[in-house]
mmCIF file of C-alpha atoms in Angstrom:
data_model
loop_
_atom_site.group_PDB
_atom_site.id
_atom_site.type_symbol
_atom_site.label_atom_id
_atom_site.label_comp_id
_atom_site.label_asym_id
_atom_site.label_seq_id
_atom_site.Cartn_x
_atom_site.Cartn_y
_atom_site.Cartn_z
ATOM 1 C CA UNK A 1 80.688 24.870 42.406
ATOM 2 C CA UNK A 2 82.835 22.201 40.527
ATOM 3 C CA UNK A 3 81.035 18.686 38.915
ATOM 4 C CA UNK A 4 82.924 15.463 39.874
ATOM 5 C CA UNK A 5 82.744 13.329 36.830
ATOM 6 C CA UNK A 6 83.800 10.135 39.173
ATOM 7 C CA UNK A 7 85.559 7.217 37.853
ATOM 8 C CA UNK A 8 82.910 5.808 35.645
ATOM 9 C CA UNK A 9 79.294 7.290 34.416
ATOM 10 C CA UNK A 10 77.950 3.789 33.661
ATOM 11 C CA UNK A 11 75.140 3.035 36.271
ATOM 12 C CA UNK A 12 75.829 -0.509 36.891
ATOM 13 C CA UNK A 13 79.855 0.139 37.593
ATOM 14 C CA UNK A 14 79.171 2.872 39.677
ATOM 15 C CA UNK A 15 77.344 0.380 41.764
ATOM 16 C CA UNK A 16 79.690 -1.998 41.527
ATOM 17 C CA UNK A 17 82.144 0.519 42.777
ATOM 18 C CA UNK A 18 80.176 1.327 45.363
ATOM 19 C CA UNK A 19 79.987 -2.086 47.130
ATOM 20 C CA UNK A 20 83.979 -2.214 47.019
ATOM 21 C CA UNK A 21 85.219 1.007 48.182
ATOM 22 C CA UNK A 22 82.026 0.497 51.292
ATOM 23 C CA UNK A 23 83.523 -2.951 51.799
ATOM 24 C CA UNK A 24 87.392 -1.482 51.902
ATOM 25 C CA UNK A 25 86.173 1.975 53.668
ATOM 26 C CA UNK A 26 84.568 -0.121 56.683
ATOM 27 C CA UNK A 27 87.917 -2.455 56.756
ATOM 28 C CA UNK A 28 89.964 0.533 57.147
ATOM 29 C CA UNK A 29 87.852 2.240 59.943
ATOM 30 C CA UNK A 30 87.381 -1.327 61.689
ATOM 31 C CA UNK A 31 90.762 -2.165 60.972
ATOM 32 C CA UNK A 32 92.900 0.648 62.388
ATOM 33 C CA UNK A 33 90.154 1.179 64.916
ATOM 34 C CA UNK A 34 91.084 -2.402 66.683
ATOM 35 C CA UNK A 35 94.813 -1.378 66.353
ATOM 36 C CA UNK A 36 94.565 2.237 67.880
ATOM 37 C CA UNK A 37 92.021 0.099 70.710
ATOM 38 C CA UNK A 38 94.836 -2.589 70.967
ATOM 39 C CA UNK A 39 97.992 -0.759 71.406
ATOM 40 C CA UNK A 40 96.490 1.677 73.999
ATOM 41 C CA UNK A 41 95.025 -0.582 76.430
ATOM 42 C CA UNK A 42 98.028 -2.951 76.426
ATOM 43 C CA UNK A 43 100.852 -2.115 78.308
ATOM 44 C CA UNK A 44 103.183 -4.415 76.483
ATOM 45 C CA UNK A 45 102.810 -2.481 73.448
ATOM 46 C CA UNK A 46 104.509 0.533 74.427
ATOM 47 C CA UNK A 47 107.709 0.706 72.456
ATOM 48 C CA UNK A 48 108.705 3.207 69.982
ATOM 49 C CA UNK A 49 107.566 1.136 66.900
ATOM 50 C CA UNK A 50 103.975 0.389 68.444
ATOM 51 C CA UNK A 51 103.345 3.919 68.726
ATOM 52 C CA UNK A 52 104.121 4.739 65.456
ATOM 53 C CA UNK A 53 101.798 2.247 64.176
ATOM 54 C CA UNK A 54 99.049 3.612 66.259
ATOM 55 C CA UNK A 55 99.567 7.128 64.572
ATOM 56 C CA UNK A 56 99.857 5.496 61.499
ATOM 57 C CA UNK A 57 96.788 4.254 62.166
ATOM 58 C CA UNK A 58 95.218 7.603 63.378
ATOM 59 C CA UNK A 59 96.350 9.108 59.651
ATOM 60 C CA UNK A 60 94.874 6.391 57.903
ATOM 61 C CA UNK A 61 91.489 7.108 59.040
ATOM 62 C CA UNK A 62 91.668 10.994 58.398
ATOM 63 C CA UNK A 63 93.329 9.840 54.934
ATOM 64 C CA UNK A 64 90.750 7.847 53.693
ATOM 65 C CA UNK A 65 88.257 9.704 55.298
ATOM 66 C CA UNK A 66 88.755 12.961 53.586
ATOM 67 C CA UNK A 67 87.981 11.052 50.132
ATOM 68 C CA UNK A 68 85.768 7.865 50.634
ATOM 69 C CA UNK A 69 82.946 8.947 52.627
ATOM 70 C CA UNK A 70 82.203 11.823 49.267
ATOM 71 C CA UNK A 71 83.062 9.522 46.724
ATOM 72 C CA UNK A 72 79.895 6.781 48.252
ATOM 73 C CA UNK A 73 77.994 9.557 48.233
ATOM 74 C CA UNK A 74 78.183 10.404 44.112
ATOM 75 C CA UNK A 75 78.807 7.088 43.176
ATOM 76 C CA UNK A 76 74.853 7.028 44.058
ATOM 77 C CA UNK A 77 74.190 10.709 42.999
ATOM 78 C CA UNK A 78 72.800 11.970 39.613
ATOM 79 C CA UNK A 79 74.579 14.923 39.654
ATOM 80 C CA UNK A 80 78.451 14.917 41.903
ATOM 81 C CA UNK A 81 78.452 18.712 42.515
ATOM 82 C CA UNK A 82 80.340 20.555 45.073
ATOM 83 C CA UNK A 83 80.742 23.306 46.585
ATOM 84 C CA UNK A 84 84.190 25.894 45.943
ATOM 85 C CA UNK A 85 84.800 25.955 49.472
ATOM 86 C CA UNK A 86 84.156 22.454 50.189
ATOM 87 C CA UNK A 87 86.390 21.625 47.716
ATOM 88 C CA UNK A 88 89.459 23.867 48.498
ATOM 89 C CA UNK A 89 88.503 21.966 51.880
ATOM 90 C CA UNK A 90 88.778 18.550 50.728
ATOM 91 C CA UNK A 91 92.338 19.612 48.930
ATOM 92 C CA UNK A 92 93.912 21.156 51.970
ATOM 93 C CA UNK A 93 92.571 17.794 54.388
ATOM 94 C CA UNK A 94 94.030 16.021 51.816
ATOM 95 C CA UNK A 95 97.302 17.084 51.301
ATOM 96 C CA UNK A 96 97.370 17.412 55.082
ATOM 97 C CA UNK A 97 96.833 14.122 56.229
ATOM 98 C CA UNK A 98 98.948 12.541 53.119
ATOM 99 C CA UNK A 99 102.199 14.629 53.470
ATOM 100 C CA UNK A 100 101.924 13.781 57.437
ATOM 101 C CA UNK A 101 101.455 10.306 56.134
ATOM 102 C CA UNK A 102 104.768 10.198 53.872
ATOM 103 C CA UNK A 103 107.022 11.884 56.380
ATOM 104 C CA UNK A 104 105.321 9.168 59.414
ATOM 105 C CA UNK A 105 106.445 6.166 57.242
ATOM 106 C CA UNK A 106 109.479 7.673 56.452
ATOM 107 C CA UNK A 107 110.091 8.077 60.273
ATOM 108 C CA UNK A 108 109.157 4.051 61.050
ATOM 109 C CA UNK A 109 111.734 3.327 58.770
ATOM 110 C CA UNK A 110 114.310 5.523 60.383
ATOM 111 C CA UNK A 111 112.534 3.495 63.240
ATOM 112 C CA UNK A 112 113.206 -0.050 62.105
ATOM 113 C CA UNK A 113 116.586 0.671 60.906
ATOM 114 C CA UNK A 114 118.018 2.203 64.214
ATOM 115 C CA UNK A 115 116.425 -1.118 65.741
ATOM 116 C CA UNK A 116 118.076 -3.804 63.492
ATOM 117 C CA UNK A 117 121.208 -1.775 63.063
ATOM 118 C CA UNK A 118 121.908 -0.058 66.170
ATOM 119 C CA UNK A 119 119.749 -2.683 68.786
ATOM 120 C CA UNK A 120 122.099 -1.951 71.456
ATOM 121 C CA UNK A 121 121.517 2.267 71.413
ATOM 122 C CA UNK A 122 117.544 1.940 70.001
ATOM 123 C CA UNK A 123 115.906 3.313 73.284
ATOM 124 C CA UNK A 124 118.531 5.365 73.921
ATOM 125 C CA UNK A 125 118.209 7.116 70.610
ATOM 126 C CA UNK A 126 114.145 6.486 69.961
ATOM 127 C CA UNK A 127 112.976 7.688 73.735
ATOM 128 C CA UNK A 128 109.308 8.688 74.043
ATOM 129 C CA UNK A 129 110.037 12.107 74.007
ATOM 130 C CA UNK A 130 112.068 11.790 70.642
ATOM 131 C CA UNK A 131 109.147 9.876 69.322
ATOM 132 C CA UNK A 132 106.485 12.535 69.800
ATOM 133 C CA UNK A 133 108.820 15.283 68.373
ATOM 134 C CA UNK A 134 109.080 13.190 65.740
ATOM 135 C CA UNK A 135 104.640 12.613 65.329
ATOM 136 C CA UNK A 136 104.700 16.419 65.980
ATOM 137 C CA UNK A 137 107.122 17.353 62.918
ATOM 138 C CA UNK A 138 105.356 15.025 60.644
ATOM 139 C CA UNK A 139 101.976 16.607 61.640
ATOM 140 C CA UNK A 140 103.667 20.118 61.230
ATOM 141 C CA UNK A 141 105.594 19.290 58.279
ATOM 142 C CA UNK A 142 102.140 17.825 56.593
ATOM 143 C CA UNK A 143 100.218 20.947 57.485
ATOM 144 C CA UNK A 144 103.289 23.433 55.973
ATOM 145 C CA UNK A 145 102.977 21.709 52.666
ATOM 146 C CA UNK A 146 98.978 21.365 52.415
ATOM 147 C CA UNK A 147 98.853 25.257 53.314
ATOM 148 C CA UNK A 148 101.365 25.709 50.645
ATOM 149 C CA UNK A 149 99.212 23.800 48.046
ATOM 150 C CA UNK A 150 95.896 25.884 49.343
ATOM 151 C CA UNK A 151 97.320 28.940 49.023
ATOM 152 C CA UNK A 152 98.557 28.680 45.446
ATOM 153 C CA UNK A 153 95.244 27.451 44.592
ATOM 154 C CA UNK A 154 92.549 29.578 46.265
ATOM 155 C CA UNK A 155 93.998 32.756 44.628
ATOM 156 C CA UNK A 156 93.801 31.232 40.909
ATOM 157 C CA UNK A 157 90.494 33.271 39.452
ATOM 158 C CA UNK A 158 87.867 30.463 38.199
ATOM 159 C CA UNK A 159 85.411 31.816 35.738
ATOM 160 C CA UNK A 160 85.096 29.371 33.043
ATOM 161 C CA UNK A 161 84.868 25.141 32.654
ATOM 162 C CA UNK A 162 84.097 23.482 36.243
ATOM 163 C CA UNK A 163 84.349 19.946 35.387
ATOM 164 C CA UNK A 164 87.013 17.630 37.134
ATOM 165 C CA UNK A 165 87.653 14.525 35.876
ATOM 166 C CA UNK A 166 88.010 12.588 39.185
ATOM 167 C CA UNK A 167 86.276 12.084 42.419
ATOM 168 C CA UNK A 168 87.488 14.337 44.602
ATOM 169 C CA UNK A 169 89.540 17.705 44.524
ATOM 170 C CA UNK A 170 93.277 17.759 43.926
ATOM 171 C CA UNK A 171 95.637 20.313 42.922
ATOM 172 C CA UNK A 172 96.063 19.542 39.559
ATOM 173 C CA UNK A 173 92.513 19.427 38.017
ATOM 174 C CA UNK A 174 91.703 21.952 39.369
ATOM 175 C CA UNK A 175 94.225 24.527 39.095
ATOM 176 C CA UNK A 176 93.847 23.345 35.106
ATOM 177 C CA UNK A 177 90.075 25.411 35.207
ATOM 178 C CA UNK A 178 91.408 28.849 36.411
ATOM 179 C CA UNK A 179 91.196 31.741 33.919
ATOM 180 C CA UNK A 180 95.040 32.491 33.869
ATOM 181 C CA UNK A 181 98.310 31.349 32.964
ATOM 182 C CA UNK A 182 99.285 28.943 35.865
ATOM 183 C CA UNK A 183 102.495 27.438 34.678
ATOM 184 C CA UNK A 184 104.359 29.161 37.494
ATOM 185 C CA UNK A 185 101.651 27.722 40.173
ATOM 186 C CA UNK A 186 102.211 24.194 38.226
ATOM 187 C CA UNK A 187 105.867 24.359 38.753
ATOM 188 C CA UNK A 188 105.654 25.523 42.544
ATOM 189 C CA UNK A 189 103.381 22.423 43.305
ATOM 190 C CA UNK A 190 105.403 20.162 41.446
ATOM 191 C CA UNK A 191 108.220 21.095 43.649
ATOM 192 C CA UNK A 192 106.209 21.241 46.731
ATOM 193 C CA UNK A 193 104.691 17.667 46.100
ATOM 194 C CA UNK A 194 106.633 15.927 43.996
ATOM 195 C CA UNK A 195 109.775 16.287 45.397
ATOM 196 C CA UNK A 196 108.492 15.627 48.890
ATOM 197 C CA UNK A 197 106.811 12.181 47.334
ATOM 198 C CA UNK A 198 110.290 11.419 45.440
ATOM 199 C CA UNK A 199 112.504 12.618 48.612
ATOM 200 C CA UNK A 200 110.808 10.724 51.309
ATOM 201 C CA UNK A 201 110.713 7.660 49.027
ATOM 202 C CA UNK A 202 114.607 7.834 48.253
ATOM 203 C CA UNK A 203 114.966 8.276 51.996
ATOM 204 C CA UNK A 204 112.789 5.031 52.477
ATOM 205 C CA UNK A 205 114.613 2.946 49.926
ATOM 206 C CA UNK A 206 117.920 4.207 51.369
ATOM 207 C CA UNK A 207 117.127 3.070 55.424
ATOM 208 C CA UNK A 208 115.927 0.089 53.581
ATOM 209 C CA UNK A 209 118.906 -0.692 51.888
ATOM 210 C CA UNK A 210 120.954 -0.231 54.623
ATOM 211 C CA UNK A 211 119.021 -2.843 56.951
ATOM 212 C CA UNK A 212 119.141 -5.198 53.647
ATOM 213 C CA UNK A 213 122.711 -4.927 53.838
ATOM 214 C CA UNK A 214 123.012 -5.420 57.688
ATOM 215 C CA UNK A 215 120.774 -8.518 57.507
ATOM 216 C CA UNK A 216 123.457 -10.071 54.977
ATOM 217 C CA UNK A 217 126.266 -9.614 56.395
ATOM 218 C CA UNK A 218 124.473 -11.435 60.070
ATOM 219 C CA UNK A 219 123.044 -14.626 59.318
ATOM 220 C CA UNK A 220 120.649 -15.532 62.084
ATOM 221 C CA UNK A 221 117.841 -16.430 62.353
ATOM 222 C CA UNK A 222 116.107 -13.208 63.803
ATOM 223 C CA UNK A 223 117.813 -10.985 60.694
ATOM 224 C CA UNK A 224 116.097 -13.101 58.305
ATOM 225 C CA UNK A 225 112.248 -12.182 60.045
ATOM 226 C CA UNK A 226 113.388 -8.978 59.964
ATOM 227 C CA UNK A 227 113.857 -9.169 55.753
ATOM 228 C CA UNK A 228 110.499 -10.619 55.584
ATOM 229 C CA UNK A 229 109.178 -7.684 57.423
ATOM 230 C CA UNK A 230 110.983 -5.577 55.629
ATOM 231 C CA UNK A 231 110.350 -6.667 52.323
ATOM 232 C CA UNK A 232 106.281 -6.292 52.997
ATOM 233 C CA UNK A 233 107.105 -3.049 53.956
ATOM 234 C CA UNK A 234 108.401 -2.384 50.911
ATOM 235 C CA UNK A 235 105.984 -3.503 49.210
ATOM 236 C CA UNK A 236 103.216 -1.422 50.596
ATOM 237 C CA UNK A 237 105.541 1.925 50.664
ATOM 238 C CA UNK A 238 105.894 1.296 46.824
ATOM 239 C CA UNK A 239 102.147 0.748 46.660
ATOM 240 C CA UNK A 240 101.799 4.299 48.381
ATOM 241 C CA UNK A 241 104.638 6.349 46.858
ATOM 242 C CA UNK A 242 104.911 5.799 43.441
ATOM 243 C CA UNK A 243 101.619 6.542 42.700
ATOM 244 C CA UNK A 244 102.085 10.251 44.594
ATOM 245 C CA UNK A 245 105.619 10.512 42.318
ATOM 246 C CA UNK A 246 103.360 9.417 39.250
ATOM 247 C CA UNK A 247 100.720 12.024 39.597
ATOM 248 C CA UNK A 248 102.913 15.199 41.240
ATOM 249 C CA UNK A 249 105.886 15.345 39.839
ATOM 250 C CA UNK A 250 104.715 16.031 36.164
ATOM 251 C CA UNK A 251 102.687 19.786 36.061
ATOM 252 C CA UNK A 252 101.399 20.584 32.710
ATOM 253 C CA UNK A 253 100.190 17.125 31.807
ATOM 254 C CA UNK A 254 97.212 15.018 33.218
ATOM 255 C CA UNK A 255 96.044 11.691 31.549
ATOM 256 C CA UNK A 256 92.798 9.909 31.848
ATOM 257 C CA UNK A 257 93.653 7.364 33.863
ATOM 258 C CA UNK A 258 94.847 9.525 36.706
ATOM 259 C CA UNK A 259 91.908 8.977 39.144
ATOM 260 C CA UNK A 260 92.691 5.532 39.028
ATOM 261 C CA UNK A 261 96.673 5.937 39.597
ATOM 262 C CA UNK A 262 94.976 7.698 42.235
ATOM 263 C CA UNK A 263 92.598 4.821 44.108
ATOM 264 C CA UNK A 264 95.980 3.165 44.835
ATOM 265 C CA UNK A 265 96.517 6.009 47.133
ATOM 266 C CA UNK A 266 93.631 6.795 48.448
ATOM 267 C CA UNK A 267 91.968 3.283 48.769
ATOM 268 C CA UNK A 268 94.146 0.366 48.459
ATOM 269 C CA UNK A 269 97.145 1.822 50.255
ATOM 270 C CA UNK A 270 95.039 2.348 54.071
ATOM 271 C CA UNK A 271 93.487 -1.006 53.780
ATOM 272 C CA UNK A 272 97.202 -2.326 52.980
ATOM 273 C CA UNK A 273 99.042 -0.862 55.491
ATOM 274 C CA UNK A 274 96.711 -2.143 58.766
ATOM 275 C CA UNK A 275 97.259 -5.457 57.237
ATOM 276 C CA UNK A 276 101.158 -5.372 56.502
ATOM 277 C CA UNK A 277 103.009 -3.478 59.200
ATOM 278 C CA UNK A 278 100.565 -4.400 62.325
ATOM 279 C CA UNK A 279 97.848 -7.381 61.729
ATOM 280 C CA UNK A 280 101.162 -9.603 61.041
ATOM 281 C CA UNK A 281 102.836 -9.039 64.220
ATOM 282 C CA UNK A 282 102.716 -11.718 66.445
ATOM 283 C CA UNK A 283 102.330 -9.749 69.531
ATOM 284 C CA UNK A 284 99.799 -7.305 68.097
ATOM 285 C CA UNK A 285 97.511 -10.311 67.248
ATOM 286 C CA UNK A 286 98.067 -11.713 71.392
ATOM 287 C CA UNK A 287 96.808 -8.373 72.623
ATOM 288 C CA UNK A 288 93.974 -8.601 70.091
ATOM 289 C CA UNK A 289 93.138 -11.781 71.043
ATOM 290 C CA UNK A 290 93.389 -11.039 74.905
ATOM 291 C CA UNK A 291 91.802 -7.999 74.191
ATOM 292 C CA UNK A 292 88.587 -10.140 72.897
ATOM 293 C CA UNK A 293 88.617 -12.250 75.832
ATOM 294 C CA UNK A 294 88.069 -9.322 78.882
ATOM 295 C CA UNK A 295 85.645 -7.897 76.473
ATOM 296 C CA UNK A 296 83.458 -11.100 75.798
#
């Protein structure tokens, strides 16, 4: 088994955490809930963007559910033990959910820019069927790279320290405790994670960019929502990636304040995105609304 040291071992923090990541763990569940509830029983909410937001969504729950419900649980434990295989477990759920999460934004952007750029070819070009073969390779992209990560880790040998200086299981502390040399392992993650992190975030900035630079060169009034929208999406895809670049694209160093680089990620990031790319839509908040009325 491997001991969670958490993000603080000072009672009345741990507490303190404890009411906040409850409070942002029910806002994510309740959040994305209503959205998923929303978009699915209203049939005006069937384009190609709406159904990305729903699996959005979808992989915000597993995301935040692989880490949260574990970390409430030792934040009120004496002793944050768990189990090898749980842990490998909580890596692998991880990695899947959060890689399927970083190529799913990076399709919504491919998303928003074929409808601001192209608006005359957009359902031509984002069909439903295109759209699920999209969801599909972002689930089966996602569970490539989290095997990847699981593999290289549960054949390390661990025989020594079992102490992790976080709150919950990730590649790099714990590949650090095996009894070998794993600078080749280090150097195979880092290119497995990190450069899917950096490369999806490049390939953000770039669609990004290129609807910045469509919106200036048509002044109207519609362009300019659109750099409002896509400036808070921006925002939170910053809040997301850079974090993941921070922590995986470095092996062979680890600094203390790691597990809270990684919150961002694993916290802040699902509570943000409900908020940004769907609870400000006009016509998502309608459908809510009407939605409240049948069921009152």
């Amino acid at each position: 088994e491997f001991i969670l040291l958490g993000l603080s071992d000072r009672r009345e923090l741990q507490v303190l955490f404890f009411t906040f990541f409850f409070l942002g763990y029910v806002m994510v569940l309740l959040a994305n809930l209503l959205i998923i509830v929303t978009v699915r029983t209203d049939p005006k909410l069937s384009s190609p963007m709406y159904f990305l937001l729903c699996n959005l969504s979808f992989i915000d729950i597993c995301c935040t559910s692989v880490t949260s419900p574990r970390m409430l649980v030792d934040l009120l434990s004496q002793r944050k033990a768990i189990a090898f295989e749980d842990c490998i477990a909580q890596l692998f759920f991880l990695h899947f959910v959060g890689a399927s999460e970083m190529f799913l934004l990076t399709v919504m952007a491919y998303d928003r820019y074929t409808a601001i750029c192209k608006p005359l070819h957009y359902m031509a070009i984002m069909s439903r069927q295109v759209c699920w073969l999209l969801v599909s390779a972002c689930w089966a992209g996602g569970f490539l790279h989290s095997i990847v990560q699981t593999l290289l880790t549960i054949q390390l040998p661990f025989c020594g320290p079992n102490t992790i200086d976080n709150y919950f299981c990730d590649v790099h502390p714990v590949i650090r405790l095996a009894c070998t040399d794993t600078n080749v392992t280090e150097w195979l993650m880092a290119s497995n994670s990190g450069l899917i992190s950096l490369v999806c975030f490049l390939v953000l900035v770039t669609s990004y960019t290129f609807i910045l630079v469509t919106i200036r060169v048509r002044f109207t009034e519609g362009y300019w929502k659109a750099l409002s929208t896509c400036a808070s999406h921006v925002m939170v895809v910053t809040l997301f990636f850079v974090p993941c670049i921070f922590i995986y694209l470095r092996p062979f160093s680890t600094f203390p304040s790691d597990k809270h680089v990684c919150v961002i990620y694993t916290v802040f990031s699902p509570v943000m995105n409900p908020l940004i790319y769907t609870l400000r839509n006009n016509e998502v908040k309608a459908s809510m609304w009407k939605l409240w009325k049948r069921c009152r």
